[in-house]
Amino acid sequence: MSLRALLLVNRHARQGQARLLEAINHLKKFNFQLIEESTEHPKHLSQVIHKYKYQVDLVIVGGGDGTLNAVVDALVETQLPLGILPLGTANDLARTLGISNSLPEACRTIAEGELRRIDLGWVNGKHFFNVASLGLSVKITRRLTKEFKRRWGIFAYAVTAMQVIWESRPFSAEIHSKDRVFRIKTVQIAVGNGRYYGGGMAIVPDASIDDQRLDLYSLEISHWWEIIPLLPAMRNGRHIHRQNVRALNGQEFEVYTRKPRAINTDGEITTYTPATFRVIPKAVAVLVPPV
């Protein structure tokens, strides 16, 4: 029995245009009936999913984390399962789920993998897979161009981060968690749902995308150079044990700032403070490698 799949590819993703035909050939070998759609503007992908929601059994998305963020709300609304072709730069969701960056293996996972229901984060009405953050990450997002990512790949994140770190200045914020209020000076607040973000950094050491919690950290440093010693620990999430890093976890947070500050969800700026963050347990089904 063949499955009907809507194949959505972001042609602007790092490998999107170049590997589209290869992906189609692999998927057809697994007997998928494909409806192929692409767009120059990922924001239109949700409309395409709704257009075909009664004609397909699953949605296959080729692109990076930004492309996946563009479809996440439509996946929640239609409850169509998701297959992932990691064709972006960072591919943090694929990394979290153990999906190979090898295109043939990713196609095999979609054909032969198991469905796993995962949590989503939610901020001000917008769902996210990996992380939502404000501060340094927003500056990185605004400076990280598509051309730079396409040319330098994962190294583009590190280079851009170093460019903006020295410009960082603390801002005032208020975090509400359960019945506690924290008034802080910080350069970054990150709220993670999955495990990886920002090109392979871990939000906390034990984060999981189905643990029904959010993990928050705040970088409460006074001078830009204080972040340098934290960078190696951020690869595995152990920065949360440092003295100038605040770490919290829970199912809901509220963040307030003196003026509205942009919030980055999975690499895309989508909302502003004041912000309410929540975890939505078992919100979508994704095809992952069998255990």
PDB file of C-alpha atoms in Angstrom:
ATOM      1  CA  MET A   1       0.000   0.000   0.000  1.00  0.00           C
ATOM      2  CA  SER A   2       1.405   3.373  -1.005  1.00  0.00           C
ATOM      3  CA  LEU A   3       1.101   6.461   1.165  1.00  0.00           C
ATOM      4  CA  ARG A   4       0.032   9.819  -0.198  1.00  0.00           C
ATOM      5  CA  ALA A   5       2.490  12.494   0.885  1.00  0.00           C
ATOM      6  CA  LEU A   6       2.619  16.241   0.450  1.00  0.00           C
ATOM      7  CA  LEU A   7       6.270  17.107  -0.244  1.00  0.00           C
ATOM      8  CA  LEU A   8       7.185  20.678   0.674  1.00  0.00           C
ATOM      9  CA  VAL A   9      10.704  21.878  -0.052  1.00  0.00           C
ATOM     10  CA  ASN A  10      12.196  25.250   0.745  1.00  0.00           C
ATOM     11  CA  ARG A  11      14.252  25.956  -2.364  1.00  0.00           C
ATOM     12  CA  HIS A  12      16.164  28.604  -0.414  1.00  0.00           C
ATOM     13  CA  ALA A  13      17.316  26.076   2.186  1.00  0.00           C
ATOM     14  CA  ARG A  14      21.039  25.366   2.065  1.00  0.00           C
ATOM     15  CA  GLN A  15      20.546  22.131   0.077  1.00  0.00           C
ATOM     16  CA  GLY A  16      16.911  22.586  -0.957  1.00  0.00           C
ATOM     17  CA  GLN A  17      17.099  23.187  -4.703  1.00  0.00           C
ATOM     18  CA  ALA A  18      20.141  21.017  -5.314  1.00  0.00           C
ATOM     19  CA  ARG A  19      18.789  17.893  -3.623  1.00  0.00           C
ATOM     20  CA  LEU A  20      15.086  18.095  -4.460  1.00  0.00           C
ATOM     21  CA  LEU A  21      15.234  15.614  -7.354  1.00  0.00           C
ATOM     22  CA  GLU A  22      17.357  13.216  -5.321  1.00  0.00           C
ATOM     23  CA  ALA A  23      14.787  13.290  -2.519  1.00  0.00           C
ATOM     24  CA  ILE A  24      11.913  12.666  -4.930  1.00  0.00           C
ATOM     25  CA  ASN A  25      13.694   9.662  -6.467  1.00  0.00           C
ATOM     26  CA  HIS A  26      14.409   8.098  -3.064  1.00  0.00           C
ATOM     27  CA  LEU A  27      10.848   8.608  -1.838  1.00  0.00           C
ATOM     28  CA  LYS A  28       9.346   7.110  -4.987  1.00  0.00           C
ATOM     29  CA  LYS A  29      11.480   4.009  -4.461  1.00  0.00           C
ATOM     30  CA  PHE A  30       9.586   3.578  -1.196  1.00  0.00           C
ATOM     31  CA  ASN A  31       6.305   3.713  -3.142  1.00  0.00           C
ATOM     32  CA  PHE A  32       5.143   7.148  -1.968  1.00  0.00           C
ATOM     33  CA  GLN A  33       2.552   8.968  -4.068  1.00  0.00           C
ATOM     34  CA  LEU A  34       3.888  12.510  -3.961  1.00  0.00           C
ATOM     35  CA  ILE A  35       2.165  15.833  -4.358  1.00  0.00           C
ATOM     36  CA  GLU A  36       5.091  18.197  -4.860  1.00  0.00           C
ATOM     37  CA  GLU A  37       4.805  21.831  -3.837  1.00  0.00           C
ATOM     38  CA  SER A  38       7.434  24.478  -3.290  1.00  0.00           C
ATOM     39  CA  THR A  39       7.346  28.174  -2.538  1.00  0.00           C
ATOM     40  CA  GLU A  40       9.725  31.087  -2.528  1.00  0.00           C
ATOM     41  CA  HIS A  41       8.151  32.204   0.756  1.00  0.00           C
ATOM     42  CA  PRO A  42       7.992  29.598   3.581  1.00  0.00           C
ATOM     43  CA  LYS A  43       5.207  31.596   5.256  1.00  0.00           C
ATOM     44  CA  HIS A  44       2.865  30.301   2.529  1.00  0.00           C
ATOM     45  CA  LEU A  45       3.505  26.653   3.395  1.00  0.00           C
ATOM     46  CA  SER A  46       0.739  26.554   6.020  1.00  0.00           C
ATOM     47  CA  GLN A  47      -1.809  27.492   3.366  1.00  0.00           C
ATOM     48  CA  VAL A  48      -0.559  24.677   1.135  1.00  0.00           C
ATOM     49  CA  ILE A  49      -0.926  22.128   3.963  1.00  0.00           C
ATOM     50  CA  HIS A  50      -4.517  23.187   4.590  1.00  0.00           C
ATOM     51  CA  LYS A  51      -5.233  23.009   0.856  1.00  0.00           C
ATOM     52  CA  TYR A  52      -4.235  19.326   0.683  1.00  0.00           C
ATOM     53  CA  LYS A  53      -5.120  18.158   4.210  1.00  0.00           C
ATOM     54  CA  TYR A  54      -7.855  15.751   3.027  1.00  0.00           C
ATOM     55  CA  GLN A  55      -5.817  14.413   0.104  1.00  0.00           C
ATOM     56  CA  VAL A  56      -2.660  13.189   1.863  1.00  0.00           C
ATOM     57  CA  ASP A  57      -1.610  10.892   4.713  1.00  0.00           C
ATOM     58  CA  LEU A  58       1.449  12.857   5.821  1.00  0.00           C
ATOM     59  CA  VAL A  59       3.511  15.969   5.157  1.00  0.00           C
ATOM     60  CA  ILE A  60       7.202  15.701   4.225  1.00  0.00           C
ATOM     61  CA  VAL A  61       9.178  18.898   4.752  1.00  0.00           C
ATOM     62  CA  GLY A  62      12.580  19.491   3.169  1.00  0.00           C
ATOM     63  CA  GLY A  63      14.477  22.377   4.680  1.00  0.00           C
ATOM     64  CA  GLY A  64      15.938  23.581   7.940  1.00  0.00           C
ATOM     65  CA  ASP A  65      14.499  24.563  11.296  1.00  0.00           C
ATOM     66  CA  GLY A  66      13.084  27.817   9.943  1.00  0.00           C
ATOM     67  CA  THR A  67      11.091  25.932   7.300  1.00  0.00           C
ATOM     68  CA  LEU A  68       9.784  23.518   9.932  1.00  0.00           C
ATOM     69  CA  ASN A  69       8.795  26.463  12.122  1.00  0.00           C
ATOM     70  CA  ALA A  70       6.781  27.846   9.202  1.00  0.00           C
ATOM     71  CA  VAL A  71       4.628  24.680   9.020  1.00  0.00           C
ATOM     72  CA  VAL A  72       4.285  23.786  12.703  1.00  0.00           C
ATOM     73  CA  ASP A  73       0.994  25.618  13.314  1.00  0.00           C
ATOM     74  CA  ALA A  74      -0.641  23.953  10.293  1.00  0.00           C
ATOM     75  CA  LEU A  75       0.558  20.531  11.498  1.00  0.00           C
ATOM     76  CA  VAL A  76      -1.103  21.146  14.862  1.00  0.00           C
ATOM     77  CA  GLU A  77      -4.312  22.262  13.188  1.00  0.00           C
ATOM     78  CA  THR A  78      -4.517  19.391  10.681  1.00  0.00           C
ATOM     79  CA  GLN A  79      -2.833  16.702  12.841  1.00  0.00           C
ATOM     80  CA  LEU A  80      -1.055  15.320   9.792  1.00  0.00           C
ATOM     81  CA  PRO A  81       2.122  13.358  10.633  1.00  0.00           C
ATOM     82  CA  LEU A  82       5.470  14.920   9.733  1.00  0.00           C
ATOM     83  CA  GLY A  83       8.419  13.477   7.836  1.00  0.00           C
ATOM     84  CA  ILE A  84      11.669  15.471   7.868  1.00  0.00           C
ATOM     85  CA  LEU A  85      14.299  15.846   5.158  1.00  0.00           C
ATOM     86  CA  PRO A  86      17.143  17.806   6.827  1.00  0.00           C
ATOM     87  CA  LEU A  87      18.176  20.193   4.041  1.00  0.00           C
ATOM     88  CA  GLY A  88      18.970  23.265   6.120  1.00  0.00           C
ATOM     89  CA  THR A  89      22.065  24.588   7.833  1.00  0.00           C
ATOM     90  CA  ALA A  90      21.612  23.608  11.480  1.00  0.00           C
ATOM     91  CA  ASN A  91      18.891  20.905  11.349  1.00  0.00           C
ATOM     92  CA  ASP A  92      18.526  21.015  15.137  1.00  0.00           C
ATOM     93  CA  LEU A  93      15.119  19.287  15.236  1.00  0.00           C
ATOM     94  CA  ALA A  94      16.459  16.412  13.139  1.00  0.00           C
ATOM     95  CA  ARG A  95      19.432  16.164  15.499  1.00  0.00           C
ATOM     96  CA  THR A  96      17.115  16.092  18.522  1.00  0.00           C
ATOM     97  CA  LEU A  97      15.067  13.278  16.960  1.00  0.00           C
ATOM     98  CA  GLY A  98      18.055  11.254  15.766  1.00  0.00           C
ATOM     99  CA  ILE A  99      17.221  11.725  12.079  1.00  0.00           C
ATOM    100  CA  SER A 100      20.246  11.340   9.833  1.00  0.00           C
ATOM    101  CA  ASN A 101      21.489  14.178   7.631  1.00  0.00           C
ATOM    102  CA  SER A 102      22.031  11.526   4.937  1.00  0.00           C
ATOM    103  CA  LEU A 103      19.192  12.014   2.460  1.00  0.00           C
ATOM    104  CA  PRO A 104      18.746   8.287   1.677  1.00  0.00           C
ATOM    105  CA  GLU A 105      18.614   7.496   5.410  1.00  0.00           C
ATOM    106  CA  ALA A 106      16.170  10.329   6.112  1.00  0.00           C
ATOM    107  CA  CYS A 107      13.895   8.996   3.344  1.00  0.00           C
ATOM    108  CA  ARG A 108      14.155   5.503   4.832  1.00  0.00           C
ATOM    109  CA  THR A 109      13.111   6.909   8.212  1.00  0.00           C
ATOM    110  CA  ILE A 110      10.013   8.453   6.630  1.00  0.00           C
ATOM    111  CA  ALA A 111       9.152   5.151   4.933  1.00  0.00           C
ATOM    112  CA  GLU A 112      10.038   2.688   7.685  1.00  0.00           C
ATOM    113  CA  GLY A 113      10.322   4.722  10.892  1.00  0.00           C
ATOM    114  CA  GLU A 114       7.949   4.880  13.811  1.00  0.00           C
ATOM    115  CA  LEU A 115       5.535   7.660  14.696  1.00  0.00           C
ATOM    116  CA  ARG A 116       6.513   9.516  17.852  1.00  0.00           C
ATOM    117  CA  ARG A 117       4.328  12.163  19.421  1.00  0.00           C
ATOM    118  CA  ILE A 118       6.430  15.087  20.598  1.00  0.00           C
ATOM    119  CA  ASP A 119       5.825  18.209  22.652  1.00  0.00           C
ATOM    120  CA  LEU A 120       5.796  21.706  21.246  1.00  0.00           C
ATOM    121  CA  GLY A 121       6.606  25.012  22.816  1.00  0.00           C
ATOM    122  CA  TRP A 122       4.096  27.853  22.478  1.00  0.00           C
ATOM    123  CA  VAL A 123       4.677  31.587  22.850  1.00  0.00           C
ATOM    124  CA  ASN A 124       2.014  34.241  22.312  1.00  0.00           C
ATOM    125  CA  GLY A 125       0.036  31.928  20.012  1.00  0.00           C
ATOM    126  CA  LYS A 126       3.026  30.691  17.983  1.00  0.00           C
ATOM    127  CA  HIS A 127       4.230  27.078  18.284  1.00  0.00           C
ATOM    128  CA  PHE A 128       7.913  26.134  18.131  1.00  0.00           C
ATOM    129  CA  PHE A 129       9.899  22.889  18.082  1.00  0.00           C
ATOM    130  CA  ASN A 130      13.304  23.765  19.522  1.00  0.00           C
ATOM    131  CA  VAL A 131      13.712  27.066  21.329  1.00  0.00           C
ATOM    132  CA  ALA A 132      12.305  30.561  21.707  1.00  0.00           C
ATOM    133  CA  SER A 133      14.651  33.277  22.862  1.00  0.00           C
ATOM    134  CA  LEU A 134      15.292  36.980  23.177  1.00  0.00           C
ATOM    135  CA  GLY A 135      18.458  39.025  23.410  1.00  0.00           C
ATOM    136  CA  LEU A 136      21.655  37.839  21.741  1.00  0.00           C
ATOM    137  CA  SER A 137      19.931  35.226  19.589  1.00  0.00           C
ATOM    138  CA  VAL A 138      17.715  37.863  17.961  1.00  0.00           C
ATOM    139  CA  LYS A 139      20.761  39.920  16.996  1.00  0.00           C
ATOM    140  CA  ILE A 140      22.342  36.783  15.535  1.00  0.00           C
ATOM    141  CA  THR A 141      19.179  35.983  13.564  1.00  0.00           C
ATOM    142  CA  ARG A 142      18.981  39.506  12.142  1.00  0.00           C
ATOM    143  CA  ARG A 143      22.620  39.449  11.035  1.00  0.00           C
ATOM    144  CA  LEU A 144      22.750  35.858   9.750  1.00  0.00           C
ATOM    145  CA  THR A 145      21.909  36.142   6.059  1.00  0.00           C
ATOM    146  CA  LYS A 146      20.798  33.258   3.827  1.00  0.00           C
ATOM    147  CA  GLU A 147      23.855  33.805   1.635  1.00  0.00           C
ATOM    148  CA  PHE A 148      26.209  33.591   4.626  1.00  0.00           C
ATOM    149  CA  LYS A 149      24.565  30.353   5.859  1.00  0.00           C
ATOM    150  CA  ARG A 150      24.647  28.835   2.378  1.00  0.00           C
ATOM    151  CA  ARG A 151      28.353  29.627   2.009  1.00  0.00           C
ATOM    152  CA  TRP A 152      29.637  28.713   5.473  1.00  0.00           C
ATOM    153  CA  GLY A 153      27.066  26.222   6.752  1.00  0.00           C
ATOM    154  CA  ILE A 154      27.081  25.535  10.491  1.00  0.00           C
ATOM    155  CA  PHE A 155      30.167  27.740  10.984  1.00  0.00           C
ATOM    156  CA  ALA A 156      28.069  30.769  10.042  1.00  0.00           C
ATOM    157  CA  TYR A 157      26.370  30.577  13.452  1.00  0.00           C
ATOM    158  CA  ALA A 158      29.655  30.664  15.364  1.00  0.00           C
ATOM    159  CA  VAL A 159      31.122  33.476  13.266  1.00  0.00           C
ATOM    160  CA  THR A 160      27.998  35.621  13.566  1.00  0.00           C
ATOM    161  CA  ALA A 161      27.724  34.947  17.296  1.00  0.00           C
ATOM    162  CA  MET A 162      31.270  36.198  17.848  1.00  0.00           C
ATOM    163  CA  GLN A 163      30.452  39.326  15.862  1.00  0.00           C
ATOM    164  CA  VAL A 164      27.473  40.240  18.064  1.00  0.00           C
ATOM    165  CA  ILE A 165      28.742  39.105  21.483  1.00  0.00           C
ATOM    166  CA  TRP A 166      31.059  42.066  21.930  1.00  0.00           C
ATOM    167  CA  GLU A 167      28.122  44.422  21.212  1.00  0.00           C
ATOM    168  CA  SER A 168      25.923  42.808  23.866  1.00  0.00           C
ATOM    169  CA  ARG A 169      24.512  44.972  26.654  1.00  0.00           C
ATOM    170  CA  PRO A 170      22.380  43.661  29.549  1.00  0.00           C
ATOM    171  CA  PHE A 171      18.672  44.520  29.570  1.00  0.00           C
ATOM    172  CA  SER A 172      16.156  44.408  32.413  1.00  0.00           C
ATOM    173  CA  ALA A 173      13.559  41.637  32.463  1.00  0.00           C
ATOM    174  CA  GLU A 174      11.087  40.025  34.818  1.00  0.00           C
ATOM    175  CA  ILE A 175      10.477  36.264  34.737  1.00  0.00           C
ATOM    176  CA  HIS A 176       7.349  34.785  36.329  1.00  0.00           C
ATOM    177  CA  SER A 177       7.558  31.057  37.106  1.00  0.00           C
ATOM    178  CA  LYS A 178       4.777  29.428  39.119  1.00  0.00           C
ATOM    179  CA  ASP A 179       4.486  31.658  42.187  1.00  0.00           C
ATOM    180  CA  ARG A 180       7.993  33.143  41.886  1.00  0.00           C
ATOM    181  CA  VAL A 181       9.137  36.391  40.272  1.00  0.00           C
ATOM    182  CA  PHE A 182      12.743  37.025  39.199  1.00  0.00           C
ATOM    183  CA  ARG A 183      13.864  40.582  38.365  1.00  0.00           C
ATOM    184  CA  ILE A 184      17.080  40.330  36.411  1.00  0.00           C
ATOM    185  CA  LYS A 185      19.662  41.950  34.144  1.00  0.00           C
ATOM    186  CA  THR A 186      20.443  39.611  31.271  1.00  0.00           C
ATOM    187  CA  VAL A 187      21.825  39.456  27.737  1.00  0.00           C
ATOM    188  CA  GLN A 188      19.766  36.418  26.701  1.00  0.00           C
ATOM    189  CA  ILE A 189      16.737  34.451  27.837  1.00  0.00           C
ATOM    190  CA  ALA A 190      16.158  31.127  26.068  1.00  0.00           C
ATOM    191  CA  VAL A 191      13.175  28.812  26.563  1.00  0.00           C
ATOM    192  CA  GLY A 192      13.748  25.350  25.151  1.00  0.00           C
ATOM    193  CA  ASN A 193      11.293  22.605  24.253  1.00  0.00           C
ATOM    194  CA  GLY A 194      13.647  20.258  22.401  1.00  0.00           C
ATOM    195  CA  ARG A 195      17.259  19.401  23.127  1.00  0.00           C
ATOM    196  CA  TYR A 196      19.304  21.220  20.470  1.00  0.00           C
ATOM    197  CA  TYR A 197      19.267  24.735  19.037  1.00  0.00           C
ATOM    198  CA  GLY A 198      21.624  27.217  17.384  1.00  0.00           C
ATOM    199  CA  GLY A 199      23.544  24.652  15.364  1.00  0.00           C
ATOM    200  CA  GLY A 200      23.944  21.881  17.910  1.00  0.00           C
ATOM    201  CA  MET A 201      24.028  23.591  21.310  1.00  0.00           C
ATOM    202  CA  ALA A 202      22.061  21.858  24.092  1.00  0.00           C
ATOM    203  CA  ILE A 203      19.523  23.857  26.071  1.00  0.00           C
ATOM    204  CA  VAL A 204      20.230  21.787  29.229  1.00  0.00           C
ATOM    205  CA  PRO A 205      22.029  18.438  29.600  1.00  0.00           C
ATOM    206  CA  ASP A 206      18.915  16.284  30.087  1.00  0.00           C
ATOM    207  CA  ALA A 207      16.406  18.035  27.822  1.00  0.00           C
ATOM    208  CA  SER A 208      14.044  15.843  25.816  1.00  0.00           C
ATOM    209  CA  ILE A 209      11.382  16.817  23.299  1.00  0.00           C
ATOM    210  CA  ASP A 210       8.752  14.674  25.019  1.00  0.00           C
ATOM    211  CA  ASP A 211       9.451  15.416  28.702  1.00  0.00           C
ATOM    212  CA  GLN A 212       6.400  17.733  28.951  1.00  0.00           C
ATOM    213  CA  ARG A 213       8.434  20.640  30.312  1.00  0.00           C
ATOM    214  CA  LEU A 214      10.183  23.777  29.155  1.00  0.00           C
ATOM    215  CA  ASP A 215      13.757  24.586  30.159  1.00  0.00           C
ATOM    216  CA  LEU A 216      14.703  28.243  30.589  1.00  0.00           C
ATOM    217  CA  TYR A 217      18.117  29.765  31.032  1.00  0.00           C
ATOM    218  CA  SER A 218      19.146  33.391  31.422  1.00  0.00           C
ATOM    219  CA  LEU A 219      22.702  34.677  30.786  1.00  0.00           C
ATOM    220  CA  GLU A 220      23.122  37.241  33.549  1.00  0.00           C
ATOM    221  CA  ILE A 221      26.501  38.716  32.750  1.00  0.00           C
ATOM    222  CA  SER A 222      27.688  42.305  33.121  1.00  0.00           C
ATOM    223  CA  HIS A 223      30.411  42.419  30.462  1.00  0.00           C
ATOM    224  CA  TRP A 224      30.557  40.825  27.010  1.00  0.00           C
ATOM    225  CA  TRP A 225      33.784  38.944  27.713  1.00  0.00           C
ATOM    226  CA  GLU A 226      32.095  36.946  30.513  1.00  0.00           C
ATOM    227  CA  ILE A 227      30.265  34.909  27.884  1.00  0.00           C
ATOM    228  CA  ILE A 228      33.489  33.572  26.333  1.00  0.00           C
ATOM    229  CA  PRO A 229      34.187  30.991  29.095  1.00  0.00           C
ATOM    230  CA  LEU A 230      30.557  29.817  28.816  1.00  0.00           C
ATOM    231  CA  LEU A 231      30.721  28.919  25.119  1.00  0.00           C
ATOM    232  CA  PRO A 232      32.335  25.452  25.408  1.00  0.00           C
ATOM    233  CA  ALA A 233      29.846  24.455  28.135  1.00  0.00           C
ATOM    234  CA  MET A 234      26.918  25.560  25.949  1.00  0.00           C
ATOM    235  CA  ARG A 235      27.642  22.736  23.505  1.00  0.00           C
ATOM    236  CA  ASN A 236      26.347  20.168  26.008  1.00  0.00           C
ATOM    237  CA  GLY A 237      24.071  22.380  28.118  1.00  0.00           C
ATOM    238  CA  ARG A 238      26.373  22.479  31.141  1.00  0.00           C
ATOM    239  CA  HIS A 239      26.482  26.284  31.119  1.00  0.00           C
ATOM    240  CA  ILE A 240      23.413  26.166  33.382  1.00  0.00           C
ATOM    241  CA  HIS A 241      25.676  25.181  36.276  1.00  0.00           C
ATOM    242  CA  ARG A 242      27.713  28.389  36.042  1.00  0.00           C
ATOM    243  CA  GLN A 243      27.259  31.147  38.613  1.00  0.00           C
ATOM    244  CA  ASN A 244      26.090  33.798  36.141  1.00  0.00           C
ATOM    245  CA  VAL A 245      23.482  31.583  34.468  1.00  0.00           C
ATOM    246  CA  ARG A 246      19.978  31.187  35.900  1.00  0.00           C
ATOM    247  CA  ALA A 247      18.210  27.915  35.042  1.00  0.00           C
ATOM    248  CA  LEU A 248      14.521  27.138  35.554  1.00  0.00           C
ATOM    249  CA  ASN A 249      12.122  24.507  34.284  1.00  0.00           C
ATOM    250  CA  GLY A 250       8.358  24.244  34.263  1.00  0.00           C
ATOM    251  CA  GLN A 251       5.287  24.115  32.061  1.00  0.00           C
ATOM    252  CA  GLU A 252       4.746  27.872  31.795  1.00  0.00           C
ATOM    253  CA  PHE A 253       6.752  31.096  32.051  1.00  0.00           C
ATOM    254  CA  GLU A 254       5.940  34.759  31.576  1.00  0.00           C
ATOM    255  CA  VAL A 255       8.607  37.264  30.552  1.00  0.00           C
ATOM    256  CA  TYR A 256       8.229  41.036  30.762  1.00  0.00           C
ATOM    257  CA  THR A 257      10.634  43.748  29.564  1.00  0.00           C
ATOM    258  CA  ARG A 258      10.544  47.540  29.816  1.00  0.00           C
ATOM    259  CA  LYS A 259      10.038  47.869  26.068  1.00  0.00           C
ATOM    260  CA  PRO A 260       8.871  45.240  23.570  1.00  0.00           C
ATOM    261  CA  ARG A 261      11.716  42.906  22.587  1.00  0.00           C
ATOM    262  CA  ALA A 262      11.704  40.593  19.600  1.00  0.00           C
ATOM    263  CA  ILE A 263      11.444  36.847  20.205  1.00  0.00           C
ATOM    264  CA  ASN A 264      13.116  34.306  17.950  1.00  0.00           C
ATOM    265  CA  THR A 265      11.361  30.937  17.504  1.00  0.00           C
ATOM    266  CA  ASP A 266      13.443  28.236  15.784  1.00  0.00           C
ATOM    267  CA  GLY A 267      15.527  30.888  14.045  1.00  0.00           C
ATOM    268  CA  GLU A 268      12.656  33.135  12.929  1.00  0.00           C
ATOM    269  CA  ILE A 269      11.498  36.354  14.626  1.00  0.00           C
ATOM    270  CA  THR A 270       7.796  35.805  15.217  1.00  0.00           C
ATOM    271  CA  THR A 271       6.606  37.753  18.289  1.00  0.00           C
ATOM    272  CA  TYR A 272       7.545  40.257  21.004  1.00  0.00           C
ATOM    273  CA  THR A 273       7.486  40.652  24.770  1.00  0.00           C
ATOM    274  CA  PRO A 274       5.493  40.630  26.965  1.00  0.00           C
ATOM    275  CA  ALA A 275       5.376  36.905  26.355  1.00  0.00           C
ATOM    276  CA  THR A 276       3.767  33.805  27.788  1.00  0.00           C
ATOM    277  CA  PHE A 277       5.558  30.501  27.109  1.00  0.00           C
ATOM    278  CA  ARG A 278       3.846  27.116  27.514  1.00  0.00           C
ATOM    279  CA  VAL A 279       4.578  23.495  26.709  1.00  0.00           C
ATOM    280  CA  ILE A 280       1.950  21.652  24.643  1.00  0.00           C
ATOM    281  CA  PRO A 281       2.428  17.926  25.401  1.00  0.00           C
ATOM    282  CA  LYS A 282       2.297  15.354  22.577  1.00  0.00           C
ATOM    283  CA  ALA A 283       1.145  18.014  20.111  1.00  0.00           C
ATOM    284  CA  VAL A 284       2.339  16.500  16.803  1.00  0.00           C
ATOM    285  CA  ALA A 285       3.438  13.144  15.404  1.00  0.00           C
ATOM    286  CA  VAL A 286       6.827  12.836  13.671  1.00  0.00           C
ATOM    287  CA  LEU A 287       8.418   9.883  11.872  1.00  0.00           C
ATOM    288  CA  VAL A 288      11.672   8.968  13.629  1.00  0.00           C
ATOM    289  CA  PRO A 289      14.184   6.109  13.329  1.00  0.00           C
ATOM    290  CA  PRO A 290      12.935   2.910  14.992  1.00  0.00           C
ATOM    291  CA  VAL A 291      14.424   2.187  18.388  1.00  0.00           C
TER     292      VAL A 291
END
